Amino acid sequence: MAFNRKDLLGTRELTVEEIKTILDTAESFKEVSTRSIKKVPTLRGKTIINFFFEPSTRTRTSFEIAAKRLSADAVNISASGSSVTKGESLIDTARNLQAMAPDAIVIRHRSPGVPHQLAKMVEASIINGGDGAHEHPTQALLDAFTIRERKGELAGLQVAIIGDIMHSRVARSNAHLLTKLGAHVRVAGPRTLVPPQFDKIVGESEGSITVCNRIEEALEGSDVVMMLRIQRERMSDAFFPSLKEYSIHYGLTLERLALASPECIVMHPGPVNRGVEISSEVVDSARSLVLDQVTNGVAVRMAILFLLAGREID
Amino acid sequence: MDFKLKSQIMDAAGIKRALSRLASQIVENNVGTADLLLLGVRRRGVPLAERIADRIAELEGHRPPTGQLDITLYRDDLSTVGPSPVVNRTDIPVDVTDCIIVLVDDVLYTGRTVRAALDELIDFGRPRRVELAVLIDRGHRELPIQADYVGKVLQTTDDEIVKVMLEDYDEEEKVVVVERE
């Protein structure tokens, strides 16, 4: 069988076969959300903890809905209301959570590697819901699912990822995932926010990564445009003069989008800053799949919970 | 895993005749095709449901709608079957409320698959009646479930395996009893 992992920590270590298993499984789960009774008994009696140290609306809600549609019990903890604020170390928190015997823990943390550390300490499956600027595997998987749904196949597609590449775990997870599936990824953004060696982060694959100097270069003839949010909360220095200037040089407008392929689709992991990285006309256009991404996110997370929590425990 | 062939139960013509009889019995029992919906249980129940629907179309001049059920998400052995099984899509083309549903499967054995299929169906609505048609009933029920239409009843032992092979998935078209070597 193509999937027998304990944890989902990143897209970097996934095999092509594992990725396809997740995406195929998600396709079947998408149907469940269209029923009038949107619930199947598959994970009845399983407990899933959503542990979010960073703010999140979409990802946390998506995981919670995914768990509930599979009949699992979902418990949400956020850092502000937890014992973390009382000085408990992460390791102690993890041990305490483990003592309550959850089957899976979804964790989001501002420090890279926290989910990996946790995975070694607890028996529950750990799902990385975003660790700093490192990885956000479920977002990349739902992006790949959305692209595949529209374009049929990822191999050979030109995918432009534009914006704050440096601070973006979405860009990193997508770079690994999309190239494994044979897509050609082009990244662009302000020089200060694009690591020049970004094309070296992926291993041998069918696809490729190109670092572009100008947004126009990345957009030209692309099949998919993925816009990233400017993450002011991760910026300690002045990487660009002002949001206004960023928007002028790197914002996606209808005029710039005209450079892409006529069938080009536009994606954004959210939350969208209208008028900064993307104009309102583009977000609301028929090419924008922003809300499809959110719908598909539930199906992809159901598939992941099913594949991890439903696994054989030896 | 190798299997030793013990006996052949049906050939292609035998399967065809059995399905024709099932089709006749279904329309006779339901006095025609009104509100009838045939649902095949994945995998081999799906082509069987299609074939029965074709045969009903020949008999009655109207082909009842068909669909497919994937019962993976309703199984009672998910934590014991090993790595997560492949989940396929359930596809029910019409509202099941007030329909007369005929579930179609290849082999009726423990009855657990049918239990799962019934649970899934109820989540889609309230059918007027649910019936069960199987090509082979091999006994050894673990739940109080019986078929309404049976192609052939087989006496089997627990270590025997009844294999229904259909051209849609297999190279041949036959029903055989095999044993693990």
Short mmCIF file of C-alpha atoms in Angstrom, two decimals:
data_model
loop_
_atom_site.label_atom_id
_atom_site.label_comp_id
_atom_site.label_asym_id
_atom_site.label_seq_id
_atom_site.Cartn_x
_atom_site.Cartn_y
_atom_site.Cartn_z
CA MET A 1 0.00 0.00 0.00
CA ALA A 2 1.23 3.46 -0.85
CA PHE A 3 0.85 5.14 2.52
CA ASN A 4 1.96 3.90 5.91
CA ARG A 5 3.49 6.88 7.67
CA LYS A 6 2.96 7.87 11.26
CA ASP A 7 3.29 11.60 10.64
CA LEU A 8 2.92 14.21 7.94
CA LEU A 9 5.72 16.67 8.60
CA GLY A 10 6.50 18.05 5.16
CA THR A 11 6.22 17.48 1.45
CA ARG A 12 9.97 17.14 1.06
CA GLU A 13 10.07 13.53 2.23
CA LEU A 14 6.93 12.34 0.44
CA THR A 15 7.29 9.98 -2.51
CA VAL A 16 5.39 10.56 -5.74
CA GLU A 17 3.35 7.45 -4.98
CA GLU A 18 2.42 8.74 -1.51
CA ILE A 19 1.39 12.10 -2.93
CA LYS A 20 -0.82 10.44 -5.51
CA THR A 21 -2.41 8.26 -2.82
CA ILE A 22 -3.29 11.37 -0.78
CA LEU A 23 -4.69 13.22 -3.81
CA ASP A 24 -6.70 10.21 -5.06
CA THR A 25 -8.11 9.58 -1.58
CA ALA A 26 -9.04 13.27 -1.29
CA GLU A 27 -10.98 13.01 -4.54
CA SER A 28 -13.23 10.37 -3.00
CA PHE A 29 -13.62 12.40 0.19
CA LYS A 30 -14.70 15.49 -1.72
CA GLU A 31 -17.98 13.75 -2.50
CA VAL A 32 -18.78 13.36 1.21
CA SER A 33 -18.93 17.17 1.61
CA THR A 34 -21.59 17.37 -1.11
CA ARG A 35 -24.02 15.06 0.72
CA SER A 36 -26.87 16.42 2.77
CA ILE A 37 -25.53 14.41 5.71
CA LYS A 38 -21.87 15.42 5.49
CA LYS A 39 -20.52 12.79 7.81
CA VAL A 40 -19.16 9.27 7.57
CA PRO A 41 -18.39 7.04 10.58
CA THR A 42 -14.84 6.19 9.51
CA LEU A 43 -12.86 7.70 12.40
CA ARG A 44 -15.48 7.23 15.10
CA GLY A 45 -13.80 7.11 18.49
CA LYS A 46 -10.59 8.78 17.31
CA THR A 47 -9.43 11.98 18.97
CA ILE A 48 -7.70 14.74 17.07
CA ILE A 49 -6.12 17.74 18.80
CA ASN A 50 -5.64 20.99 16.89
CA PHE A 51 -2.79 22.77 18.64
CA PHE A 52 -2.21 26.18 17.12
CA PHE A 53 0.51 28.43 18.55
CA GLU A 54 0.00 30.90 15.72
CA PRO A 55 -3.24 32.55 14.64
CA SER A 56 -5.21 30.60 12.06
CA THR A 57 -8.77 30.66 10.81
CA ARG A 58 -8.73 28.65 7.63
CA THR A 59 -6.36 25.83 8.50
CA ARG A 60 -7.71 25.24 12.00
CA THR A 61 -11.36 25.34 10.89
CA SER A 62 -10.54 23.15 7.92
CA PHE A 63 -8.91 20.50 10.11
CA GLU A 64 -11.75 20.69 12.59
CA ILE A 65 -14.40 20.25 9.89
CA ALA A 66 -12.39 17.45 8.27
CA ALA A 67 -12.18 15.62 11.59
CA LYS A 68 -15.88 16.09 12.30
CA ARG A 69 -16.95 14.89 8.85
CA LEU A 70 -15.05 11.69 9.60
CA SER A 71 -16.81 11.40 13.00
CA ALA A 72 -13.57 11.95 14.95
CA ASP A 73 -13.64 14.13 18.06
CA ALA A 74 -11.72 17.35 17.47
CA VAL A 75 -10.32 19.43 20.32
CA ASN A 76 -8.89 22.89 19.68
CA ILE A 77 -6.15 24.48 21.74
CA SER A 78 -4.65 27.86 21.01
CA ALA A 79 -1.47 29.13 22.60
CA SER A 80 -3.09 32.15 24.21
CA GLY A 81 -5.53 30.05 26.22
CA SER A 82 -3.10 27.27 27.07
CA SER A 83 -0.58 26.45 29.76
CA VAL A 84 2.16 27.60 27.38
CA THR A 85 1.45 31.12 28.62
CA LYS A 86 2.02 29.83 32.17
CA GLY A 87 5.57 28.84 31.35
CA GLU A 88 5.22 25.16 30.50
CA SER A 89 7.81 23.90 28.04
CA LEU A 90 6.74 22.49 24.70
CA ILE A 91 8.01 19.05 25.67
CA ASP A 92 5.96 19.00 28.86
CA THR A 93 2.89 20.20 27.02
CA ALA A 94 3.38 17.42 24.47
CA ARG A 95 3.76 14.76 27.16
CA ASN A 96 0.61 15.96 28.84
CA LEU A 97 -1.31 15.87 25.59
CA GLN A 98 0.02 12.36 24.90
CA ALA A 99 -1.20 11.27 28.32
CA MET A 100 -4.73 11.93 27.09
CA ALA A 101 -4.16 9.45 24.24
CA PRO A 102 -5.05 11.43 21.14
CA ASP A 103 -4.73 9.68 17.77
CA ALA A 104 -3.45 12.71 15.90
CA ILE A 105 -2.16 16.17 16.78
CA VAL A 106 -2.17 18.99 14.25
CA ILE A 107 0.41 21.54 15.25
CA ARG A 108 1.21 25.03 14.04
CA HIS A 109 4.20 26.79 15.57
CA ARG A 110 6.34 29.76 14.70
CA SER A 111 9.58 27.77 15.05
CA PRO A 112 10.66 25.45 12.25
CA GLY A 113 11.10 21.83 13.31
CA VAL A 114 8.69 21.84 16.25
CA PRO A 115 6.38 19.26 14.63
CA HIS A 116 9.40 17.03 13.88
CA GLN A 117 10.54 17.24 17.49
CA LEU A 118 7.05 16.43 18.73
CA ALA A 119 6.74 13.48 16.34
CA LYS A 120 9.69 11.82 18.05
CA MET A 121 8.19 12.28 21.50
CA VAL A 122 4.57 11.24 21.13
CA GLU A 123 2.82 8.17 19.79
CA ALA A 124 0.04 10.17 18.13
CA SER A 125 0.35 11.05 14.47
CA ILE A 126 1.74 14.57 14.09
CA ILE A 127 0.50 16.72 11.24
CA ASN A 128 2.44 19.84 10.48
CA GLY A 129 -0.04 22.70 10.19
CA GLY A 130 2.78 25.13 9.44
CA ASP A 131 6.14 25.50 11.19
CA GLY A 132 7.64 28.96 10.84
CA ALA A 133 8.96 29.59 7.35
CA HIS A 134 9.70 25.90 6.87
CA GLU A 135 6.79 23.74 5.64
CA HIS A 136 3.01 23.73 5.37
CA PRO A 137 2.40 20.37 3.70
CA THR A 138 -1.41 20.29 3.77
CA GLN A 139 -1.57 23.66 2.01
CA ALA A 140 0.73 22.43 -0.77
CA LEU A 141 -1.29 19.22 -1.08
CA LEU A 142 -4.56 21.12 -1.43
CA ASP A 143 -2.91 23.43 -3.96
CA ALA A 144 -1.75 20.42 -6.00
CA PHE A 145 -5.22 18.90 -5.69
CA THR A 146 -6.83 22.13 -6.96
CA ILE A 147 -4.41 22.40 -9.89
CA ARG A 148 -4.90 18.74 -10.79
CA GLU A 149 -8.68 19.15 -10.64
CA ARG A 150 -8.55 22.02 -13.16
CA LYS A 151 -5.63 21.03 -15.35
CA GLY A 152 -5.80 17.24 -15.15
CA GLU A 153 -2.08 16.73 -14.84
CA LEU A 154 0.72 18.68 -13.14
CA ALA A 155 3.58 17.40 -15.25
CA GLY A 156 4.85 20.06 -17.63
CA LEU A 157 2.82 22.94 -16.15
CA GLN A 158 4.46 26.33 -15.61
CA VAL A 159 3.65 27.52 -12.10
CA ALA A 160 4.59 31.06 -11.01
CA ILE A 161 4.89 31.61 -7.25
CA ILE A 162 5.12 35.32 -6.52
CA GLY A 163 5.76 37.37 -3.42
CA ASP A 164 7.57 36.87 -0.16
CA ILE A 165 9.30 33.59 -1.00
CA MET A 166 11.74 33.82 1.88
CA HIS A 167 9.23 33.79 4.71
CA SER A 168 6.80 31.47 2.96
CA ARG A 169 6.34 27.89 4.11
CA VAL A 170 3.69 27.60 1.41
CA ALA A 171 6.28 28.36 -1.28
CA ARG A 172 8.73 25.86 0.21
CA SER A 173 6.21 23.03 0.53
CA ASN A 174 4.88 23.72 -2.95
CA ALA A 175 8.38 23.84 -4.44
CA HIS A 176 9.02 20.30 -3.21
CA LEU A 177 5.61 18.94 -4.06
CA LEU A 178 5.02 20.51 -7.47
CA THR A 179 8.46 19.62 -8.81
CA LYS A 180 8.03 16.01 -7.66
CA LEU A 181 4.86 15.94 -9.75
CA GLY A 182 6.77 17.29 -12.75
CA ALA A 183 5.74 20.96 -12.73
CA HIS A 184 8.13 23.78 -13.56
CA VAL A 185 8.09 26.36 -10.78
CA ARG A 186 9.17 29.96 -11.28
CA VAL A 187 9.57 32.16 -8.25
CA ALA A 188 9.67 35.95 -8.23
CA GLY A 189 9.49 38.78 -5.73
CA PRO A 190 11.58 41.61 -4.33
CA ARG A 191 15.29 40.68 -4.33
CA THR A 192 15.28 41.00 -0.56
CA LEU A 193 12.54 38.36 -0.26
CA VAL A 194 13.73 35.73 -2.75
CA PRO A 195 16.62 33.54 -1.61
CA PRO A 196 18.89 33.41 -4.70
CA GLN A 197 19.62 29.74 -4.05
CA PHE A 198 15.96 28.80 -3.90
CA ASP A 199 16.33 26.64 -7.00
CA LYS A 200 18.74 24.40 -5.06
CA ILE A 201 16.29 23.37 -2.35
CA VAL A 202 14.74 20.49 -4.26
CA GLY A 203 16.42 17.23 -5.16
CA GLU A 204 16.30 15.28 -8.39
CA SER A 205 12.85 15.49 -9.91
CA GLU A 206 10.83 15.62 -13.09
CA GLY A 207 10.20 19.33 -12.62
CA SER A 208 12.40 22.36 -12.07
CA ILE A 209 12.68 25.64 -10.18
CA THR A 210 13.73 28.92 -11.76
CA VAL A 211 14.39 32.10 -9.82
CA CYS A 212 13.15 35.06 -11.87
CA ASN A 213 14.27 38.64 -11.42
CA ARG A 214 11.05 40.25 -12.50
CA ILE A 215 7.43 39.30 -11.90
CA GLU A 216 6.76 39.68 -15.66
CA GLU A 217 9.37 37.03 -16.40
CA ALA A 218 7.65 34.57 -14.03
CA LEU A 219 4.16 35.35 -15.35
CA GLU A 220 4.95 35.02 -19.07
CA GLY A 221 2.99 32.05 -20.42
CA SER A 222 2.40 30.49 -17.00
CA ASP A 223 -0.48 28.03 -16.45
CA VAL A 224 -0.86 28.69 -12.73
CA VAL A 225 -0.11 31.84 -10.71
CA MET A 226 0.19 31.47 -6.97
CA MET A 227 0.31 34.74 -5.06
CA LEU A 228 1.73 34.89 -1.55
CA ARG A 229 0.76 37.16 1.29
CA ILE A 230 3.22 39.69 2.63
CA GLN A 231 3.86 38.30 6.09
CA ARG A 232 4.42 41.40 8.12
CA GLU A 233 4.40 39.36 11.32
CA ARG A 234 7.59 37.55 10.25
CA MET A 235 9.47 40.67 9.13
CA SER A 236 11.89 42.30 11.47
CA ASP A 237 13.67 44.42 8.86
CA ALA A 238 12.60 46.69 6.06
CA PHE A 239 12.60 44.37 3.07
CA PHE A 240 10.85 46.90 0.83
CA PRO A 241 10.05 50.59 1.22
CA SER A 242 6.27 50.46 1.58
CA LEU A 243 3.24 48.28 0.90
CA LYS A 244 2.19 50.78 -1.74
CA GLU A 245 5.47 50.40 -3.56
CA TYR A 246 5.31 46.61 -3.20
CA SER A 247 1.85 46.62 -4.71
CA ILE A 248 3.01 48.75 -7.67
CA HIS A 249 5.96 46.48 -8.50
CA TYR A 250 4.76 43.04 -7.44
CA GLY A 251 0.98 43.15 -7.15
CA LEU A 252 -1.04 40.93 -9.50
CA THR A 253 -3.32 43.10 -11.64
CA LEU A 254 -5.46 42.16 -14.63
CA GLU A 255 -2.87 43.84 -16.90
CA ARG A 256 -0.03 41.75 -15.52
CA LEU A 257 -2.16 38.59 -15.60
CA ALA A 258 -2.60 39.13 -19.34
CA LEU A 259 1.03 37.97 -19.71
CA ALA A 260 0.10 34.49 -18.47
CA SER A 261 -1.49 31.75 -20.55
CA PRO A 262 -5.14 32.52 -21.50
CA GLU A 263 -6.25 29.49 -19.44
CA CYS A 264 -4.14 30.52 -16.47
CA ILE A 265 -5.64 29.96 -13.02
CA VAL A 266 -4.91 32.19 -10.02
CA MET A 267 -4.41 30.86 -6.51
CA HIS A 268 -3.69 32.32 -3.08
CA PRO A 269 -3.32 30.43 0.21
CA GLY A 270 -5.13 33.23 2.08
CA PRO A 271 -5.64 35.41 3.92
CA VAL A 272 -5.76 37.75 0.92
CA ASN A 273 -4.62 41.35 1.29
CA ARG A 274 -6.69 42.96 -1.42
CA GLY A 275 -4.86 45.76 -3.18
CA VAL A 276 -1.45 44.68 -1.84
CA GLU A 277 -0.24 41.44 -3.46
CA ILE A 278 -3.34 40.97 -5.58
CA SER A 279 -6.00 43.35 -6.91
CA SER A 280 -9.66 42.91 -6.07
CA GLU A 281 -10.53 42.44 -9.77
CA VAL A 282 -8.20 39.43 -9.96
CA VAL A 283 -9.40 37.86 -6.67
CA ASP A 284 -13.01 38.13 -7.81
CA SER A 285 -12.39 37.04 -11.41
CA ALA A 286 -13.47 33.71 -12.85
CA ARG A 287 -9.82 32.64 -12.99
CA SER A 288 -9.42 32.89 -9.24
CA LEU A 289 -9.66 29.55 -7.43
CA VAL A 290 -9.15 30.97 -3.95
CA LEU A 291 -12.42 29.56 -2.62
CA ASP A 292 -12.02 26.25 -4.46
CA GLN A 293 -8.75 25.90 -2.56
CA VAL A 294 -10.63 26.28 0.72
CA THR A 295 -13.27 23.71 -0.30
CA ASN A 296 -10.60 21.27 -1.43
CA GLY A 297 -8.65 21.85 1.78
CA VAL A 298 -11.31 20.00 3.75
CA ALA A 299 -11.21 16.99 1.38
CA VAL A 300 -7.40 16.85 1.42
CA ARG A 301 -7.28 17.07 5.23
CA MET A 302 -9.93 14.36 5.52
CA ALA A 303 -7.75 12.16 3.32
CA ILE A 304 -4.69 12.87 5.46
CA LEU A 305 -6.49 12.20 8.75
CA PHE A 306 -7.90 8.99 7.28
CA LEU A 307 -4.55 7.78 5.98
CA LEU A 308 -2.69 8.62 9.22
CA ALA A 309 -5.25 7.85 11.94
CA GLY A 310 -6.55 4.82 10.08
CA ARG A 311 -3.10 3.32 9.85
CA GLU A 312 -2.04 0.06 11.35
CA ILE A 313 -0.62 0.39 14.84
CA ASP A 314 1.91 -2.30 15.58
CA MET B 1 -0.13 -15.93 -2.27
CA ASP B 2 -0.88 -19.00 -4.39
CA PHE B 3 -4.28 -20.52 -4.76
CA LYS B 4 -5.27 -24.06 -5.60
CA LEU B 5 -8.30 -24.41 -7.81
CA LYS B 6 -10.89 -26.68 -6.23
CA SER B 7 -13.84 -26.40 -8.56
CA GLN B 8 -15.46 -24.21 -11.16
CA ILE B 9 -18.99 -23.16 -10.25
CA MET B 10 -20.06 -21.09 -13.26
CA ASP B 11 -18.71 -20.24 -16.69
CA ALA B 12 -19.53 -17.08 -18.68
CA ALA B 13 -22.82 -18.52 -19.95
CA GLY B 14 -23.74 -19.62 -16.43
CA ILE B 15 -23.15 -16.10 -15.05
CA LYS B 16 -25.25 -14.64 -17.85
CA ARG B 17 -28.14 -17.03 -17.20
CA ALA B 18 -28.03 -16.38 -13.45
CA LEU B 19 -28.09 -12.59 -13.97
CA SER B 20 -31.02 -12.94 -16.40
CA ARG B 21 -32.95 -14.86 -13.77
CA LEU B 22 -32.12 -12.23 -11.11
CA ALA B 23 -33.34 -9.49 -13.48
CA SER B 24 -36.63 -11.35 -14.09
CA GLN B 25 -37.18 -11.94 -10.39
CA ILE B 26 -36.47 -8.29 -9.53
CA VAL B 27 -39.05 -6.93 -11.96
CA GLU B 28 -41.55 -9.66 -11.11
CA ASN B 29 -41.27 -9.01 -7.40
CA ASN B 30 -41.49 -5.22 -7.85
CA VAL B 31 -44.16 -5.35 -10.59
CA GLY B 32 -42.08 -3.46 -13.13
CA THR B 33 -39.33 -0.84 -12.86
CA ALA B 34 -41.10 2.08 -11.18
CA ASP B 35 -38.86 3.76 -8.54
CA LEU B 36 -36.27 1.00 -8.97
CA LEU B 37 -32.60 1.91 -8.40
CA LEU B 38 -29.79 -0.65 -8.70
CA LEU B 39 -26.69 0.03 -6.62
CA GLY B 40 -23.58 -2.07 -7.15
CA VAL B 41 -21.23 -2.56 -4.21
CA ARG B 42 -17.65 -1.85 -5.28
CA ARG B 43 -15.92 -3.41 -7.03
CA ARG B 44 -17.53 -6.42 -8.65
CA GLY B 45 -21.07 -5.53 -7.67
CA VAL B 46 -20.83 -2.50 -9.98
CA PRO B 47 -20.61 -4.31 -13.34
CA LEU B 48 -23.13 -6.89 -12.09
CA ALA B 49 -25.64 -4.10 -11.35
CA GLU B 50 -25.06 -2.64 -14.83
CA ARG B 51 -25.66 -6.01 -16.47
CA ILE B 52 -28.82 -6.67 -14.49
CA ALA B 53 -30.07 -3.19 -15.47
CA ASP B 54 -29.35 -3.98 -19.15
CA ARG B 55 -31.30 -7.21 -18.86
CA ILE B 56 -34.22 -5.42 -17.15
CA ALA B 57 -34.21 -2.90 -20.04
CA GLU B 58 -34.61 -5.78 -22.51
CA LEU B 59 -37.46 -7.27 -20.48
CA GLU B 60 -39.37 -4.11 -19.59
CA GLY B 61 -38.32 -1.54 -22.17
CA HIS B 62 -37.08 0.76 -19.41
CA ARG B 63 -33.63 0.72 -17.83
CA PRO B 64 -33.64 1.50 -14.12
CA PRO B 65 -30.97 3.99 -12.97
CA THR B 66 -27.75 2.49 -11.56
CA GLY B 67 -25.12 3.73 -9.16
CA GLN B 68 -22.25 2.51 -7.04
CA LEU B 69 -21.47 2.33 -3.35
CA ASP B 70 -17.98 2.35 -1.88
CA ILE B 71 -18.34 1.05 1.65
CA THR B 72 -14.73 1.63 2.78
CA LEU B 73 -15.66 4.56 5.04
CA TYR B 74 -18.33 2.44 6.77
CA ARG B 75 -16.29 -0.71 7.39
CA ASP B 76 -16.19 -2.12 10.92
CA ASP B 77 -12.63 -3.42 10.56
CA LEU B 78 -10.72 -0.28 9.56
CA SER B 79 -8.34 -0.47 12.49
CA THR B 80 -7.53 -4.13 11.83
CA VAL B 81 -7.18 -4.31 8.05
CA GLY B 82 -3.69 -2.84 8.00
CA PRO B 83 -2.63 0.20 6.00
CA SER B 84 -5.58 2.34 5.02
CA PRO B 85 -7.49 0.74 2.16
CA VAL B 86 -8.13 2.61 -1.05
CA VAL B 87 -11.19 4.82 -0.83
CA ASN B 88 -13.26 5.10 -3.95
CA ARG B 89 -16.12 7.33 -4.82
CA THR B 90 -19.73 6.60 -4.00
CA ASP B 91 -22.00 7.65 -6.83
CA ILE B 92 -25.76 7.65 -6.34
CA PRO B 93 -27.37 9.41 -9.33
CA VAL B 94 -30.83 10.06 -7.89
CA ASP B 95 -32.38 10.98 -4.54
CA VAL B 96 -32.81 7.66 -2.72
CA THR B 97 -35.86 8.83 -0.77
CA ASP B 98 -38.84 6.64 -1.66
CA CYS B 99 -36.78 4.55 -4.10
CA ILE B 100 -36.84 0.78 -4.16
CA ILE B 101 -33.15 0.03 -3.97
CA VAL B 102 -31.62 -3.26 -5.02
CA LEU B 103 -28.11 -3.65 -3.67
CA VAL B 104 -26.01 -5.84 -5.94
CA ASP B 105 -22.88 -7.70 -4.84
CA ASP B 106 -20.92 -10.65 -6.15
CA VAL B 107 -20.62 -12.84 -3.05
CA LEU B 108 -22.65 -12.83 0.17
CA TYR B 109 -20.47 -14.17 2.99
CA THR B 110 -20.35 -12.70 6.53
CA GLY B 111 -22.92 -10.00 5.74
CA ARG B 112 -20.63 -7.26 7.06
CA THR B 113 -20.29 -5.57 3.67
CA VAL B 114 -24.07 -5.42 3.36
CA ARG B 115 -24.34 -3.98 6.88
CA ALA B 116 -21.88 -1.23 5.87
CA ALA B 117 -23.74 -0.59 2.61
CA LEU B 118 -27.06 -0.24 4.51
CA ASP B 119 -25.52 2.25 6.95
CA GLU B 120 -24.16 4.29 4.06
CA LEU B 121 -27.49 4.25 2.22
CA ILE B 122 -29.37 5.55 5.24
CA ASP B 123 -27.03 8.58 5.26
CA PHE B 124 -28.29 9.45 1.79
CA GLY B 125 -31.99 9.40 2.62
CA ARG B 126 -34.90 7.11 3.38
CA PRO B 127 -35.51 4.53 0.68
CA ARG B 128 -38.97 2.90 0.57
CA ARG B 129 -37.40 -0.55 0.54
CA VAL B 130 -33.93 -2.04 0.20
CA GLU B 131 -33.43 -5.45 -1.36
CA LEU B 132 -30.29 -7.51 -1.89
CA ALA B 133 -29.24 -9.41 -5.02
CA VAL B 134 -26.07 -11.54 -5.06
CA LEU B 135 -24.53 -13.83 -7.61
CA ILE B 136 -23.27 -16.31 -4.98
CA ASP B 137 -24.45 -16.95 -1.42
CA ARG B 138 -21.70 -18.95 0.27
CA GLY B 139 -23.10 -19.03 3.81
CA HIS B 140 -21.17 -18.35 7.08
CA ARG B 141 -23.17 -15.26 8.03
CA GLU B 142 -21.99 -13.24 11.06
CA LEU B 143 -24.99 -10.88 10.96
CA PRO B 144 -28.72 -11.47 10.48
CA ILE B 145 -28.73 -10.56 6.77
CA GLN B 146 -30.30 -12.51 3.89
CA ALA B 147 -30.43 -11.95 0.15
CA ASP B 148 -33.71 -11.49 -1.72
CA TYR B 149 -32.30 -12.71 -5.03
CA VAL B 150 -29.55 -15.34 -5.24
CA GLY B 151 -27.78 -16.62 -8.35
CA LYS B 152 -26.51 -19.77 -6.68
CA VAL B 153 -26.20 -21.06 -3.11
CA LEU B 154 -22.85 -22.71 -2.38
CA GLN B 155 -21.86 -24.90 0.54
CA THR B 156 -18.34 -23.79 1.47
CA THR B 157 -15.83 -24.22 4.28
CA ASP B 158 -14.23 -21.25 5.99
CA ASP B 159 -10.82 -21.68 4.36
CA GLU B 160 -12.25 -21.76 0.86
CA ILE B 161 -12.39 -18.59 -1.21
CA VAL B 162 -15.10 -17.92 -3.76
CA LYS B 163 -13.70 -15.88 -6.64
CA VAL B 164 -16.05 -14.15 -9.04
CA MET B 165 -14.06 -13.16 -12.10
CA LEU B 166 -15.58 -10.68 -14.53
CA GLU B 167 -14.24 -9.42 -17.84
CA ASP B 168 -14.45 -5.85 -16.50
CA TYR B 169 -11.64 -6.50 -14.03
CA ASP B 170 -10.23 -9.96 -14.79
CA GLU B 171 -9.09 -11.72 -17.93
CA GLU B 172 -11.77 -14.35 -17.66
CA GLU B 173 -15.42 -14.63 -16.84
CA LYS B 174 -16.18 -17.39 -14.35
CA VAL B 175 -16.88 -18.30 -10.73
CA VAL B 176 -14.43 -20.65 -9.00
CA VAL B 177 -13.76 -21.98 -5.54
CA VAL B 178 -10.08 -21.87 -4.56
CA GLU B 179 -8.07 -22.67 -1.46
CA ARG B 180 -4.87 -21.12 -0.09
CA GLU B 181 -1.87 -23.35 -0.76
#
